[in-house]
DNA sequence: ACCATGACGTTTC
DNA sequence: CGAAACGCCATGG
């Protein structure tokens, strides 16, 4: 691909760095990458994540509201929710509960 | 080259 | 406090 892949790769890398039972937001990742204005691109990268050879735990990446907006991209089922619940994360109506407790901010944690 | 869409976020009404 | 609009950046048609 291109050098720009570094951006995507960085997103994937951070996503894989998310500890078990923790989640992060697109904005946090984007901010960590210096693309705070490109939170959408982070989600876009996730869309391309399916093209990646490495498995990307995109199910641990949610929007600022903790809403599983991308669950639809996981197969259209509650797979994403199941994965999160499997990690001990409470998910109701595609929305993560106790988000503040399971929120893992790379900039804050890796700063 | 231009318009439309998108796994978001922030600001304004 | 709640909802709506705008802004950002990139990809697709």
mmCIF file of N, CA and C in Angstrom, chain A residues 7-46:
data_model
loop_
_atom_site.group_PDB
_atom_site.id
_atom_site.type_symbol
_atom_site.label_atom_id
_atom_site.label_comp_id
_atom_site.label_asym_id
_atom_site.label_seq_id
_atom_site.Cartn_x
_atom_site.Cartn_y
_atom_site.Cartn_z
ATOM 1 N N UNK A 7 -0.697 5.165 9.323
ATOM 2 C CA UNK A 7 -1.813 5.688 10.122
ATOM 3 C C UNK A 7 -2.754 4.558 10.501
ATOM 4 N N UNK A 8 -3.158 3.792 9.503
ATOM 5 C CA UNK A 8 -4.052 2.671 9.773
ATOM 6 C C UNK A 8 -3.365 1.672 10.687
ATOM 7 N N UNK A 9 -2.136 1.363 10.328
ATOM 8 C CA UNK A 9 -1.390 0.374 11.104
ATOM 9 C C UNK A 9 -1.293 0.805 12.556
ATOM 10 N N UNK A 10 -1.116 2.106 12.733
ATOM 11 C CA UNK A 10 -1.022 2.643 14.088
ATOM 12 C C UNK A 10 -2.336 2.409 14.831
ATOM 13 N N UNK A 11 -3.407 2.630 14.130
ATOM 14 C CA UNK A 11 -4.727 2.411 14.727
ATOM 15 C C UNK A 11 -4.894 0.955 15.129
ATOM 16 N N UNK A 12 -4.532 0.092 14.222
ATOM 17 C CA UNK A 12 -4.652 -1.344 14.504
ATOM 18 C C UNK A 12 -3.769 -1.716 15.683
ATOM 19 N N UNK A 13 -2.580 -1.156 15.695
ATOM 20 C CA UNK A 13 -1.635 -1.468 16.756
ATOM 21 C C UNK A 13 -2.186 -1.050 18.106
ATOM 22 N N UNK A 14 -2.703 0.163 18.158
ATOM 23 C CA UNK A 14 -3.282 0.665 19.413
ATOM 24 C C UNK A 14 -4.469 -0.197 19.818
ATOM 25 N N UNK A 15 -5.264 -0.562 18.836
ATOM 26 C CA UNK A 15 -6.444 -1.393 19.115
ATOM 27 C C UNK A 15 -6.016 -2.713 19.741
ATOM 28 N N UNK A 16 -4.936 -3.257 19.243
ATOM 29 C CA UNK A 16 -4.457 -4.533 19.790
ATOM 30 C C UNK A 16 -3.839 -4.337 21.159
ATOM 31 N N UNK A 17 -3.462 -3.115 21.471
ATOM 32 C CA UNK A 17 -2.845 -2.824 22.766
ATOM 33 C C UNK A 17 -3.892 -2.661 23.855
ATOM 34 N N UNK A 18 -5.136 -2.623 23.452
ATOM 35 C CA UNK A 18 -6.190 -2.475 24.447
ATOM 36 C C UNK A 18 -6.217 -3.710 25.351
ATOM 37 N N UNK A 19 -6.054 -3.481 26.635
ATOM 38 C CA UNK A 19 -6.045 -4.599 27.584
ATOM 39 C C UNK A 19 -7.386 -5.325 27.649
ATOM 40 N N UNK A 20 -7.341 -6.499 28.191
ATOM 41 C CA UNK A 20 -8.544 -7.305 28.308
ATOM 42 C C UNK A 20 -9.554 -6.630 29.235
ATOM 43 N N UNK A 21 -10.787 -6.618 28.799
ATOM 44 C CA UNK A 21 -11.835 -6.019 29.624
ATOM 45 C C UNK A 21 -11.819 -4.504 29.569
ATOM 46 N N UNK A 22 -11.106 -3.945 28.589
ATOM 47 C CA UNK A 22 -11.051 -2.496 28.456
ATOM 48 C C UNK A 22 -11.463 -2.083 27.049
ATOM 49 N N UNK A 23 -11.872 -0.857 26.922
ATOM 50 C CA UNK A 23 -12.270 -0.347 25.614
ATOM 51 C C UNK A 23 -11.715 1.062 25.414
ATOM 52 N N UNK A 24 -11.762 1.539 24.220
ATOM 53 C CA UNK A 24 -11.288 2.896 23.939
ATOM 54 C C UNK A 24 -12.198 3.559 22.916
ATOM 55 N N UNK A 25 -11.978 4.825 22.710
ATOM 56 C CA UNK A 25 -12.831 5.548 21.776
ATOM 57 C C UNK A 25 -12.044 5.968 20.531
ATOM 58 N N UNK A 26 -12.745 6.235 19.482
ATOM 59 C CA UNK A 26 -12.114 6.640 18.227
ATOM 60 C C UNK A 26 -11.361 7.952 18.435
ATOM 61 N N UNK A 27 -11.982 8.863 19.140
ATOM 62 C CA UNK A 27 -11.365 10.166 19.370
ATOM 63 C C UNK A 27 -10.055 10.034 20.127
ATOM 64 N N UNK A 28 -10.038 9.140 21.110
ATOM 65 C CA UNK A 28 -8.820 8.944 21.893
ATOM 66 C C UNK A 28 -7.693 8.429 21.014
ATOM 67 N N UNK A 29 -8.015 7.462 20.206
ATOM 68 C CA UNK A 29 -7.006 6.907 19.300
ATOM 69 C C UNK A 29 -6.543 7.973 18.320
ATOM 70 N N UNK A 30 -7.501 8.677 17.761
ATOM 71 C CA UNK A 30 -7.168 9.723 16.791
ATOM 72 C C UNK A 30 -6.287 10.772 17.459
ATOM 73 N N UNK A 31 -6.626 11.115 18.654
ATOM 74 C CA UNK A 31 -5.846 12.111 19.386
ATOM 75 C C UNK A 31 -4.444 11.585 19.658
ATOM 76 N N UNK A 32 -4.358 10.327 19.979
ATOM 77 C CA UNK A 32 -3.060 9.703 20.239
ATOM 78 C C UNK A 32 -2.204 9.704 18.976
ATOM 79 N N UNK A 33 -2.859 9.567 17.859
ATOM 80 C CA UNK A 33 -2.147 9.541 16.578
ATOM 81 C C UNK A 33 -1.885 10.942 16.062
ATOM 82 N N UNK A 34 -2.437 11.932 16.754
ATOM 83 C CA UNK A 34 -2.230 13.305 16.314
ATOM 84 C C UNK A 34 -3.268 13.727 15.299
ATOM 85 N N UNK A 35 -4.248 12.860 15.061
ATOM 86 C CA UNK A 35 -5.302 13.178 14.102
ATOM 87 C C UNK A 35 -6.620 13.372 14.841
ATOM 88 N N UNK A 36 -6.584 14.144 15.877
ATOM 89 C CA UNK A 36 -7.774 14.362 16.690
ATOM 90 C C UNK A 36 -8.938 14.839 15.842
ATOM 91 N N UNK A 37 -8.630 15.483 14.730
ATOM 92 C CA UNK A 37 -9.691 15.964 13.838
ATOM 93 C C UNK A 37 -10.159 14.881 12.897
ATOM 94 N N UNK A 38 -9.560 13.728 12.999
ATOM 95 C CA UNK A 38 -9.894 12.671 12.058
ATOM 96 C C UNK A 38 -10.435 11.434 12.760
ATOM 97 N N UNK A 39 -11.244 11.658 13.750
ATOM 98 C CA UNK A 39 -11.821 10.518 14.466
ATOM 99 C C UNK A 39 -12.541 9.614 13.480
ATOM 100 N N UNK A 40 -13.114 10.211 12.472
ATOM 101 C CA UNK A 40 -13.824 9.412 11.469
ATOM 102 C C UNK A 40 -12.876 8.510 10.728
ATOM 103 N N UNK A 41 -11.667 9.000 10.506
ATOM 104 C CA UNK A 41 -10.693 8.188 9.774
ATOM 105 C C UNK A 41 -10.333 6.947 10.570
ATOM 106 N N UNK A 42 -10.342 7.092 11.895
ATOM 107 C CA UNK A 42 -10.056 5.927 12.738
ATOM 108 C C UNK A 42 -11.097 4.858 12.468
ATOM 109 N N UNK A 43 -12.329 5.258 12.446
ATOM 110 C CA UNK A 43 -13.400 4.311 12.152
ATOM 111 C C UNK A 43 -13.233 3.761 10.750
ATOM 112 N N UNK A 44 -12.789 4.611 9.882
ATOM 113 C CA UNK A 44 -12.567 4.196 8.497
ATOM 114 C C UNK A 44 -11.481 3.133 8.461
ATOM 115 N N UNK A 45 -10.453 3.349 9.220
ATOM 116 C CA UNK A 45 -9.356 2.378 9.276
ATOM 117 C C UNK A 45 -9.891 1.043 9.761
ATOM 118 N N UNK A 46 -10.780 1.108 10.737
ATOM 119 C CA UNK A 46 -11.369 -0.114 11.266
ATOM 120 C C UNK A 46 -12.133 -0.844 10.172
#
